[in-house]
Amino acid sequence: MPTFVDQTKIEVQAGKGGDGMVAFRHEKYVPNGGPAGGDGGRGGSIIFVADSGLRTLMDFRYRRKFKAENGENGRIKSQYGRGAKDLYLKVPIGTTVYDFNTNEEIGDLTKNKQELVVARGGRGGRGNIHFATSVNTAPEIAENGEPGEDRVLRLELKVLADVGLVGFPSVGKSTLLSVVTKAKPKIAAYAFTTLTPNLGMVILPDGRDFSMADLPGLIAGASQGVGLGLQFLRHIERTKVILHLVSMDPNNERDAIKDYQTVRQELLEYDQSLKNRREIIVATQMDLPGSAEKLQQFKHDLADKQIKKPIYAVSSVTHQGVDQLMQDTASLIEQVEKEQQKQEPQSQQVVKEYKYQTQQKNTFTVTKLEDHVFEIKGESLERLVARTNLDYQDGVMRLARKLKNLGVDDALRKKGAVDGDDVIIGSFNFEFVQ
């Protein structure tokens, strides 16, 4: 059974706001009563929290729907309903959240304990204490709670590693990772030994450390999904430094410069910004007879192509050159981090992040479904109707005035509506009267 889950689909339903209350004061020795219905409480929101202790999205594999609690209804004696608790869901650092239907990126969780609201709880409805006027001192008007946001999301995990090992399959990525970290990746001479990213920590004698990911091997066409394709390329986006491994095995009948250029091309076709990512070329398997000659040819070919990048000759079997490679990689990471800190404004280093769906204005459409039947669609209008408590005549009259002021009556007349026609707004049906 797979133990690494890096993409999943879930549904989140925020809590509905509590309904406002219609109530009046009837107390002894209080000569003037009046409205005393309290407001409903806010529904619970659903919030993702980045957790450094998680490595996969496995928690979302078998449970796909999450619902927050509803707010409490308003009470008598002007008492407000209790707001619901927000539902916090832990996700690994490196999780990007997308709207499944529109593919819009909602947020990116890249720091430990960073928060992202993905579904906002509905507001509580107002009680009748808010609707008293000099004309109507005892209003039977209250609002229903607003429904919470209901969204289908796609979660995508991109491994957060300081260093990413790239290269063709079986060039020694997994072996190098096992030598310099305590990670224990599967190692064998197959085309795709590594099917999922392996992550390990490199701890140097001088106290410096960094994370390293052995990512699935690339082949030509990966950026179009060939082989492991995008499953791999997704994870290279966040690395600070790329170690590009090229095999110097003289018996594998492969052209080192061609392999190098093929992998580089796939990286750039996937994301042009990788062109400027710091890269170290690592010539591997230098313990094999004939590897030194192949390395000389590879260096000559790089010079011909005017590729000027540091080259390290290593052997994971004899540990030749490995220590120096790790030391210099750590130094390069520190240099990149300093550059990034200069470029990033302080405002981007905020821990708490909120993003809601944008609210539409009072726009609506009127459609004639059949003779004498019309339907009105519009997010704000449907929300207005849903929030109106229609159990009381005052509430119905208030809704009628609002619809008229928003131009609904005029729009219905233009579509040919006459007295007695049925009008539908969401789940509310009423008879049109001019």
GROMACS .gro file of C-alpha atoms in nm:
model
  434
    1MET     CA    1   0.000   0.000   0.000
    2PRO     CA    2   0.142   0.345  -0.091
    3THR     CA    3   0.260   0.548   0.207
    4PHE     CA    4   0.311   0.878   0.027
    5VAL     CA    5   0.007   1.081  -0.078
    6ASP     CA    6   0.086   1.410  -0.248
    7GLN     CA    7  -0.249   1.503  -0.405
    8THR     CA    8  -0.607   1.458  -0.289
    9LYS     CA    9  -0.959   1.597  -0.324
   10ILE     CA   10  -1.179   1.690  -0.027
   11GLU     CA   11  -1.500   1.881   0.049
   12VAL     CA   12  -1.524   2.135   0.330
   13GLN     CA   13  -1.851   2.273   0.469
   14ALA     CA   14  -1.832   2.566   0.709
   15GLY     CA   15  -2.099   2.603   0.975
   16LYS     CA   16  -2.424   2.795   0.926
   17GLY     CA   17  -2.481   3.105   1.134
   18GLY     CA   18  -2.747   3.083   1.404
   19ASP     CA   19  -3.091   3.237   1.339
   20GLY     CA   20  -3.189   3.561   1.503
   21MET     CA   21  -3.477   3.549   1.753
   22VAL     CA   22  -3.812   3.728   1.756
   23ALA     CA   23  -3.898   3.789   2.123
   24PHE     CA   24  -4.042   4.059   2.347
   25ARG     CA   25  -3.997   4.165   2.707
   26HIS     CA   26  -4.288   4.085   2.935
   27GLU     CA   27  -4.154   4.166   3.279
   28LYS     CA   28  -4.337   4.273   3.590
   29TYR     CA   29  -4.284   4.637   3.682
   30VAL     CA   30  -4.138   4.715   3.337
   31PRO     CA   31  -4.398   4.950   3.186
   32ASN     CA   32  -4.248   4.960   2.837
   33GLY     CA   33  -4.150   4.620   2.701
   34GLY     CA   34  -4.017   4.602   2.351
   35PRO     CA   35  -3.819   4.367   2.128
   36ALA     CA   36  -3.577   4.135   2.306
   37GLY     CA   37  -3.469   3.878   2.046
   38GLY     CA   38  -3.093   3.815   2.039
   39ASP     CA   39  -2.862   3.754   1.742
   40GLY     CA   40  -2.751   3.413   1.626
   41GLY     CA   41  -2.388   3.307   1.668
   42ARG     CA   42  -2.138   3.279   1.384
   43GLY     CA   43  -2.087   2.938   1.225
   44GLY     CA   44  -1.750   2.769   1.254
   45SER     CA   45  -1.492   2.824   0.981
   46ILE     CA   46  -1.258   2.557   0.849
   47ILE     CA   47  -0.890   2.645   0.878
   48PHE     CA   48  -0.584   2.458   0.755
   49VAL     CA   49  -0.276   2.470   0.977
   50ALA     CA   50   0.071   2.377   0.850
   51ASP     CA   51   0.231   2.117   1.077
   52SER     CA   52   0.601   2.034   1.056
   53GLY     CA   53   0.529   1.690   1.203
   54LEU     CA   54   0.333   1.572   0.897
   55ARG     CA   55   0.499   1.443   0.581
   56THR     CA   56   0.203   1.331   0.365
   57LEU     CA   57  -0.165   1.402   0.298
   58MET     CA   58  -0.252   1.050   0.417
   59ASP     CA   59  -0.498   1.185   0.678
   60PHE     CA   60  -0.724   1.300   0.393
   61ARG     CA   61  -0.711   0.977   0.195
   62TYR     CA   62  -0.998   0.798   0.369
   63ARG     CA   63  -1.190   1.092   0.512
   64ARG     CA   64  -1.291   1.332   0.236
   65LYS     CA   65  -1.567   1.551   0.388
   66PHE     CA   66  -1.523   1.791   0.679
   67LYS     CA   67  -1.800   1.998   0.838
   68ALA     CA   68  -1.774   2.268   1.102
   69GLU     CA   69  -2.041   2.324   1.368
   70ASN     CA   70  -2.333   2.565   1.322
   71GLY     CA   71  -2.374   2.876   1.534
   72GLU     CA   72  -2.635   2.876   1.810
   73ASN     CA   73  -2.967   3.053   1.751
   74GLY     CA   74  -3.038   3.381   1.928
   75ARG     CA   75  -3.230   3.366   2.254
   76ILE     CA   76  -3.492   3.562   2.443
   77LYS     CA   77  -3.401   3.848   2.680
   78SER     CA   78  -3.163   3.989   2.417
   79GLN     CA   79  -2.919   3.702   2.464
   80TYR     CA   80  -2.692   3.627   2.171
   81GLY     CA   81  -2.637   3.272   2.050
   82ARG     CA   82  -2.297   3.119   2.105
   83GLY     CA   83  -2.055   3.119   1.810
   84ALA     CA   84  -1.932   2.778   1.693
   85LYS     CA   85  -1.570   2.671   1.729
   86ASP     CA   86  -1.359   2.680   1.414
   87LEU     CA   87  -1.246   2.344   1.278
   88TYR     CA   88  -0.865   2.324   1.242
   89LEU     CA   89  -0.721   2.066   1.002
   90LYS     CA   90  -0.348   1.991   1.005
   91VAL     CA   91  -0.165   1.963   0.673
   92PRO     CA   92   0.205   1.916   0.590
   93ILE     CA   93   0.424   2.219   0.526
   94GLY     CA   94   0.437   2.263   0.149
   95THR     CA   95   0.063   2.208   0.088
   96THR     CA   96  -0.096   2.420  -0.184
   97VAL     CA   97  -0.476   2.451  -0.180
   98TYR     CA   98  -0.678   2.489  -0.501
   99ASP     CA   99  -1.048   2.529  -0.573
  100PHE     CA  100  -1.129   2.198  -0.743
  101ASN     CA  101  -1.387   2.346  -0.981
  102THR     CA  102  -1.207   2.663  -1.095
  103ASN     CA  103  -0.845   2.552  -1.033
  104GLU     CA  104  -0.789   2.887  -0.857
  105GLU     CA  105  -0.507   2.880  -0.603
  106ILE     CA  106  -0.656   2.964  -0.263
  107GLY     CA  107  -0.336   2.960  -0.062
  108ASP     CA  108   0.006   2.812  -0.003
  109LEU     CA  109   0.120   2.686   0.338
  110THR     CA  110   0.498   2.710   0.352
  111LYS     CA  111   0.571   2.790   0.719
  112ASN     CA  112   0.512   2.591   1.036
  113LYS     CA  113   0.184   2.687   1.211
  114GLN     CA  114   0.078   2.907   0.919
  115GLU     CA  115  -0.301   2.919   0.889
  116LEU     CA  116  -0.534   2.945   0.591
  117VAL     CA  117  -0.912   2.985   0.611
  118VAL     CA  118  -1.055   2.771   0.330
  119ALA     CA  119  -1.428   2.792   0.418
  120ARG     CA  120  -1.577   3.084   0.608
  121GLY     CA  121  -1.851   3.025   0.864
  122GLY     CA  122  -2.183   3.200   0.804
  123ARG     CA  123  -2.274   3.514   0.997
  124GLY     CA  124  -2.544   3.487   1.260
  125GLY     CA  125  -2.882   3.642   1.184
  126ARG     CA  126  -2.990   3.957   1.366
  127GLY     CA  127  -3.265   3.939   1.625
  128ASN     CA  128  -3.560   4.179   1.636
  129ILE     CA  129  -3.381   4.410   1.883
  130HIS     CA  130  -3.216   4.561   1.574
  131PHE     CA  131  -3.534   4.643   1.383
  132ALA     CA  132  -3.729   4.864   1.623
  133THR     CA  133  -3.814   5.209   1.485
  134SER     CA  134  -4.029   5.498   1.600
  135VAL     CA  135  -4.296   5.373   1.360
  136ASN     CA  136  -4.268   5.002   1.444
  137THR     CA  137  -4.176   4.966   1.810
  138ALA     CA  138  -4.255   4.594   1.824
  139PRO     CA  139  -4.113   4.449   1.501
  140GLU     CA  140  -4.164   4.082   1.424
  141ILE     CA  141  -3.853   4.078   1.208
  142ALA     CA  142  -3.544   3.858   1.243
  143GLU     CA  143  -3.280   3.725   1.007
  144ASN     CA  144  -3.184   3.366   0.951
  145GLY     CA  145  -2.821   3.273   0.981
  146GLU     CA  146  -2.604   3.284   0.671
  147PRO     CA  147  -2.501   2.945   0.527
  148GLY     CA  148  -2.133   2.857   0.560
  149GLU     CA  149  -1.913   2.826   0.254
  150ASP     CA  150  -1.917   2.484   0.090
  151ARG     CA  151  -1.614   2.416  -0.128
  152VAL     CA  152  -1.450   2.127  -0.305
  153LEU     CA  153  -1.073   2.155  -0.277
  154ARG     CA  154  -0.769   1.996  -0.432
  155LEU     CA  155  -0.471   1.965  -0.200
  156GLU     CA  156  -0.129   1.932  -0.355
  157LEU     CA  157   0.186   1.863  -0.154
  158LYS     CA  158   0.517   1.983  -0.287
  159VAL     CA  159   0.803   1.848  -0.079
  160LEU     CA  160   0.986   2.126   0.105
  161ALA     CA  161   1.351   2.036   0.072
  162ASP     CA  162   1.652   2.267   0.068
  163VAL     CA  163   1.823   2.044  -0.187
  164GLY     CA  164   1.668   1.839  -0.465
  165LEU     CA  165   1.856   1.553  -0.632
  166VAL     CA  166   1.774   1.532  -1.002
  167GLY     CA  167   1.898   1.317  -1.284
  168PHE     CA  168   1.810   1.019  -1.498
  169PRO     CA  169   1.698   0.698  -1.324
  170SER     CA  170   1.976   0.491  -1.161
  171VAL     CA  171   2.244   0.761  -1.156
  172GLY     CA  172   2.294   0.723  -0.781
  173LYS     CA  173   2.046   0.968  -0.624
  174SER     CA  174   1.904   0.723  -0.371
  175THR     CA  175   2.251   0.589  -0.289
  176LEU     CA  176   2.388   0.938  -0.223
  177LEU     CA  177   2.088   1.022  -0.002
  178SER     CA  178   2.138   0.705   0.202
  179VAL     CA  179   2.507   0.786   0.252
  180VAL     CA  180   2.468   1.148   0.368
  181THR     CA  181   2.143   1.110   0.568
  182LYS     CA  182   1.966   0.846   0.775
  183ALA     CA  183   1.703   0.800   0.506
  184LYS     CA  184   1.664   0.445   0.380
  185PRO     CA  185   1.535   0.463   0.023
  186LYS     CA  186   1.483   0.156  -0.190
  187ILE     CA  187   1.790   0.110  -0.413
  188ALA     CA  188   1.809  -0.115  -0.720
  189ALA     CA  189   1.904  -0.104  -1.087
  190TYR     CA  190   1.556  -0.048  -1.228
  191ALA     CA  191   1.427   0.228  -1.452
  192PHE     CA  192   1.208   0.374  -1.177
  193THR     CA  193   1.341   0.258  -0.841
  194THR     CA  194   1.217   0.573  -0.665
  195LEU     CA  195   0.843   0.606  -0.709
  196THR     CA  196   0.792   0.868  -0.438
  197PRO     CA  197   1.017   1.144  -0.298
  198ASN     CA  198   1.247   1.038  -0.015
  199LEU     CA  199   1.340   1.308   0.233
  200GLY     CA  200   1.636   1.313   0.471
  201MET     CA  201   1.837   1.554   0.687
  202VAL     CA  202   2.205   1.616   0.625
  203ILE     CA  203   2.386   1.706   0.950
  204LEU     CA  204   2.742   1.831   0.907
  205PRO     CA  205   3.025   1.814   1.167
  206ASP     CA  206   3.025   2.196   1.194
  207GLY     CA  207   2.661   2.193   1.312
  208ARG     CA  208   2.500   2.305   0.988
  209ASP     CA  209   2.213   2.100   0.850
  210PHE     CA  210   1.974   2.098   0.555
  211SER     CA  211   1.702   1.878   0.411
  212MET     CA  212   1.759   1.679   0.095
  213ALA     CA  213   1.503   1.510  -0.129
  214ASP     CA  214   1.577   1.222  -0.363
  215LEU     CA  215   1.316   1.278  -0.631
  216PRO     CA  216   1.194   1.026  -0.891
  217GLY     CA  217   1.415   0.993  -1.197
  218LEU     CA  218   1.344   1.199  -1.507
  219ILE     CA  219   1.321   1.084  -1.865
  220ALA     CA  220   1.261   1.275  -2.186
  221GLY     CA  221   0.902   1.402  -2.206
  222ALA     CA  222   0.852   1.422  -1.829
  223SER     CA  223   0.716   1.778  -1.851
  224GLN     CA  224   0.436   1.637  -2.070
  225GLY     CA  225   0.366   1.359  -1.821
  226VAL     CA  226   0.585   1.082  -1.967
  227GLY     CA  227   0.712   0.832  -1.709
  228LEU     CA  228   0.663   0.974  -1.360
  229GLY     CA  229   0.642   1.315  -1.524
  230LEU     CA  230   0.463   1.582  -1.328
  231GLN     CA  231   0.455   1.365  -1.016
  232PHE     CA  232   0.826   1.444  -0.991
  233LEU     CA  233   0.850   1.794  -1.132
  234ARG     CA  234   0.595   1.930  -0.885
  235HIS     CA  235   0.845   1.875  -0.602
  236ILE     CA  236   1.145   2.053  -0.755
  237GLU     CA  237   0.971   2.394  -0.743
  238ARG     CA  238   1.053   2.470  -0.379
  239THR     CA  239   1.416   2.355  -0.357
  240LYS     CA  240   1.683   2.620  -0.300
  241VAL     CA  241   1.964   2.422  -0.466
  242ILE     CA  242   1.960   2.149  -0.731
  243LEU     CA  243   2.221   1.874  -0.729
  244HIS     CA  244   2.218   1.743  -1.083
  245LEU     CA  245   2.360   1.390  -1.082
  246VAL     CA  246   2.513   1.249  -1.400
  247SER     CA  247   2.645   0.892  -1.418
  248MET     CA  248   3.009   0.839  -1.519
  249ASP     CA  249   2.961   0.464  -1.561
  250PRO     CA  250   3.143   0.392  -1.890
  251ASN     CA  251   2.943   0.071  -1.942
  252ASN     CA  252   2.591   0.213  -1.938
  253GLU     CA  253   2.619   0.323  -2.304
  254ARG     CA  254   2.476   0.665  -2.218
  255ASP     CA  255   2.601   1.004  -2.335
  256ALA     CA  256   2.660   1.212  -2.021
  257ILE     CA  257   2.619   1.553  -2.187
  258LYS     CA  258   2.298   1.442  -2.359
  259ASP     CA  259   2.153   1.314  -2.032
  260TYR     CA  260   2.239   1.642  -1.862
  261GLN     CA  261   2.081   1.854  -2.134
  262THR     CA  262   1.768   1.636  -2.148
  263VAL     CA  263   1.700   1.677  -1.776
  264ARG     CA  264   1.769   2.052  -1.793
  265GLN     CA  265   1.527   2.086  -2.083
  266GLU     CA  266   1.251   1.903  -1.896
  267LEU     CA  267   1.299   2.128  -1.593
  268LEU     CA  268   1.273   2.445  -1.802
  269GLU     CA  269   0.972   2.323  -1.999
  270TYR     CA  270   0.794   2.264  -1.670
  271ASP     CA  271   0.893   2.594  -1.506
  272GLN     CA  272   1.109   2.864  -1.666
  273SER     CA  273   1.198   3.006  -1.323
  274LEU     CA  274   1.413   2.695  -1.263
  275LYS     CA  275   1.659   2.843  -1.513
  276ASN     CA  276   1.793   3.066  -1.236
  277ARG     CA  277   1.788   2.803  -0.962
  278ARG     CA  278   2.136   2.735  -0.821
  279GLU     CA  279   2.272   2.407  -0.953
  280ILE     CA  280   2.574   2.190  -0.880
  281ILE     CA  281   2.667   1.918  -1.128
  282VAL     CA  282   2.763   1.593  -0.956
  283ALA     CA  283   2.952   1.330  -1.152
  284THR     CA  284   2.864   1.001  -0.980
  285GLN     CA  285   2.995   0.642  -0.973
  286MET     CA  286   3.357   0.761  -0.992
  287ASP     CA  287   3.480   0.436  -0.832
  288LEU     CA  288   3.418   0.245  -1.158
  289PRO     CA  289   3.708   0.173  -1.399
  290GLY     CA  290   3.702   0.416  -1.692
  291SER     CA  291   3.490   0.676  -1.507
  292ALA     CA  292   3.774   0.931  -1.496
  293GLU     CA  293   3.807   0.926  -1.876
  294LYS     CA  294   3.432   0.971  -1.917
  295LEU     CA  295   3.440   1.262  -1.673
  296GLN     CA  296   3.711   1.435  -1.877
  297GLN     CA  297   3.497   1.400  -2.190
  298PHE     CA  298   3.194   1.531  -2.001
  299LYS     CA  299   3.388   1.839  -1.882
  300HIS     CA  300   3.508   1.900  -2.237
  301ASP     CA  301   3.150   1.876  -2.369
  302LEU     CA  302   3.027   2.119  -2.103
  303ALA     CA  303   3.298   2.369  -2.201
  304ASP     CA  304   3.197   2.336  -2.567
  305LYS     CA  305   2.836   2.417  -2.469
  306GLN     CA  306   2.963   2.710  -2.260
  307ILE     CA  307   2.805   2.563  -1.946
  308LYS     CA  308   2.998   2.706  -1.652
  309LYS     CA  309   2.884   2.538  -1.336
  310PRO     CA  310   3.073   2.373  -1.049
  311ILE     CA  311   3.137   2.001  -1.105
  312TYR     CA  312   3.201   1.756  -0.820
  313ALA     CA  313   3.330   1.404  -0.879
  314VAL     CA  314   3.195   1.167  -0.613
  315SER     CA  315   3.155   0.803  -0.531
  316SER     CA  316   2.887   0.705  -0.283
  317VAL     CA  317   3.055   0.365  -0.245
  318THR     CA  318   3.402   0.494  -0.143
  319HIS     CA  319   3.269   0.832  -0.017
  320GLN     CA  320   3.515   1.008  -0.248
  321GLY     CA  321   3.432   1.381  -0.267
  322VAL     CA  322   3.105   1.346  -0.073
  323ASP     CA  323   3.209   1.545   0.236
  324GLN     CA  324   3.332   1.842   0.031
  325LEU     CA  325   3.015   1.834  -0.181
  326MET     CA  326   2.796   1.852   0.131
  327GLN     CA  327   3.002   2.135   0.284
  328ASP     CA  328   2.986   2.346  -0.032
  329THR     CA  329   2.615   2.267  -0.078
  330ALA     CA  330   2.544   2.397   0.275
  331SER     CA  331   2.737   2.716   0.197
  332LEU     CA  332   2.542   2.767  -0.125
  333ILE     CA  333   2.212   2.720   0.060
  334GLU     CA  334   2.312   2.989   0.311
  335GLN     CA  335   2.397   3.222   0.024
  336VAL     CA  336   2.059   3.160  -0.145
  337GLU     CA  337   1.871   3.217   0.182
  338LYS     CA  338   2.043   3.553   0.233
  339GLU     CA  339   1.947   3.658  -0.119
  340GLN     CA  340   1.586   3.552  -0.064
  341GLN     CA  341   1.561   3.747   0.262
  342LYS     CA  342   1.672   4.062   0.084
  343GLN     CA  343   1.413   4.012  -0.191
  344GLU     CA  344   1.115   3.919   0.029
  345PRO     CA  345   0.936   4.215   0.191
  346GLN     CA  346   0.843   4.173   0.556
  347SER     CA  347   0.473   4.171   0.465
  348GLN     CA  348   0.521   3.835   0.293
  349GLN     CA  349   0.650   3.676   0.612
  350VAL     CA  350   0.307   3.687   0.780
  351VAL     CA  351   0.206   3.370   0.961
  352LYS     CA  352  -0.172   3.402   0.943
  353GLU     CA  353  -0.331   3.415   0.602
  354TYR     CA  354  -0.697   3.458   0.514
  355LYS     CA  355  -0.863   3.450   0.179
  356TYR     CA  356  -1.236   3.445   0.115
  357GLN     CA  357  -1.443   3.414  -0.197
  358THR     CA  358  -1.513   3.757  -0.338
  359GLN     CA  359  -1.871   3.868  -0.281
  360GLN     CA  360  -2.069   3.966  -0.588
  361LYS     CA  361  -2.273   4.285  -0.610
  362ASN     CA  362  -2.653   4.297  -0.623
  363THR     CA  363  -2.672   4.159  -0.976
  364PHE     CA  364  -2.945   3.917  -1.080
  365THR     CA  365  -3.112   3.767  -1.384
  366VAL     CA  366  -3.481   3.702  -1.451
  367THR     CA  367  -3.575   3.398  -1.658
  368LYS     CA  368  -3.920   3.299  -1.781
  369LEU     CA  369  -3.946   2.924  -1.716
  370GLU     CA  370  -4.297   2.886  -1.860
  371ASP     CA  371  -4.620   3.085  -1.885
  372HIS     CA  372  -4.671   3.281  -1.562
  373VAL     CA  373  -4.363   3.130  -1.394
  374PHE     CA  374  -4.040   3.330  -1.351
  375GLU     CA  375  -3.712   3.249  -1.178
  376ILE     CA  376  -3.469   3.504  -1.037
  377LYS     CA  377  -3.105   3.407  -0.992
  378GLY     CA  378  -2.839   3.612  -0.818
  379GLU     CA  379  -2.606   3.529  -0.533
  380SER     CA  380  -2.683   3.836  -0.322
  381LEU     CA  381  -3.059   3.809  -0.377
  382GLU     CA  382  -3.066   3.440  -0.293
  383ARG     CA  383  -2.863   3.512   0.021
  384LEU     CA  384  -3.109   3.790   0.117
  385VAL     CA  385  -3.405   3.554   0.085
  386ALA     CA  386  -3.227   3.276   0.274
  387ARG     CA  387  -3.154   3.515   0.562
  388THR     CA  388  -3.512   3.644   0.589
  389ASN     CA  389  -3.735   3.481   0.849
  390LEU     CA  390  -4.061   3.446   0.656
  391ASP     CA  391  -4.260   3.309   0.950
  392TYR     CA  392  -4.359   3.664   1.044
  393GLN     CA  393  -4.555   3.913   0.833
  394ASP     CA  394  -4.314   4.196   0.920
  395GLY     CA  395  -4.028   3.990   0.775
  396VAL     CA  396  -4.220   3.924   0.454
  397MET     CA  397  -4.304   4.293   0.411
  398ARG     CA  398  -3.943   4.394   0.473
  399LEU     CA  399  -3.824   4.149   0.207
  400ALA     CA  400  -4.082   4.285  -0.040
  401ARG     CA  401  -3.954   4.641   0.014
  402LYS     CA  402  -3.593   4.534  -0.034
  403LEU     CA  403  -3.670   4.345  -0.356
  404LYS     CA  404  -3.853   4.648  -0.493
  405ASN     CA  405  -3.565   4.882  -0.404
  406LEU     CA  406  -3.320   4.648  -0.578
  407GLY     CA  407  -3.525   4.670  -0.901
  408VAL     CA  408  -3.670   4.319  -0.895
  409ASP     CA  409  -4.028   4.437  -0.954
  410ASP     CA  410  -3.924   4.647  -1.257
  411ALA     CA  411  -3.720   4.360  -1.401
  412LEU     CA  412  -4.015   4.120  -1.369
  413ARG     CA  413  -4.248   4.366  -1.543
  414LYS     CA  414  -4.002   4.404  -1.830
  415LYS     CA  415  -4.005   4.026  -1.873
  416GLY     CA  416  -4.385   4.033  -1.897
  417ALA     CA  417  -4.485   3.935  -1.544
  418VAL     CA  418  -4.842   4.024  -1.440
  419ASP     CA  419  -5.039   3.998  -1.116
  420GLY     CA  420  -5.071   3.642  -0.994
  421ASP     CA  421  -4.759   3.505  -1.168
  422ASP     CA  422  -4.532   3.275  -0.966
  423VAL     CA  423  -4.180   3.394  -0.889
  424ILE     CA  424  -3.899   3.169  -0.762
  425ILE     CA  425  -3.589   3.291  -0.579
  426GLY     CA  426  -3.383   3.001  -0.446
  427SER     CA  427  -3.618   2.793  -0.232
  428PHE     CA  428  -3.868   3.080  -0.191
  429ASN     CA  429  -4.183   3.101  -0.408
  430PHE     CA  430  -4.415   3.401  -0.404
  431GLU     CA  431  -4.695   3.555  -0.606
  432PHE     CA  432  -4.614   3.867  -0.802
  433VAL     CA  433  -4.835   4.165  -0.719
  434GLN     CA  434  -4.779   4.501  -0.885
   0.00000   0.00000   0.00000
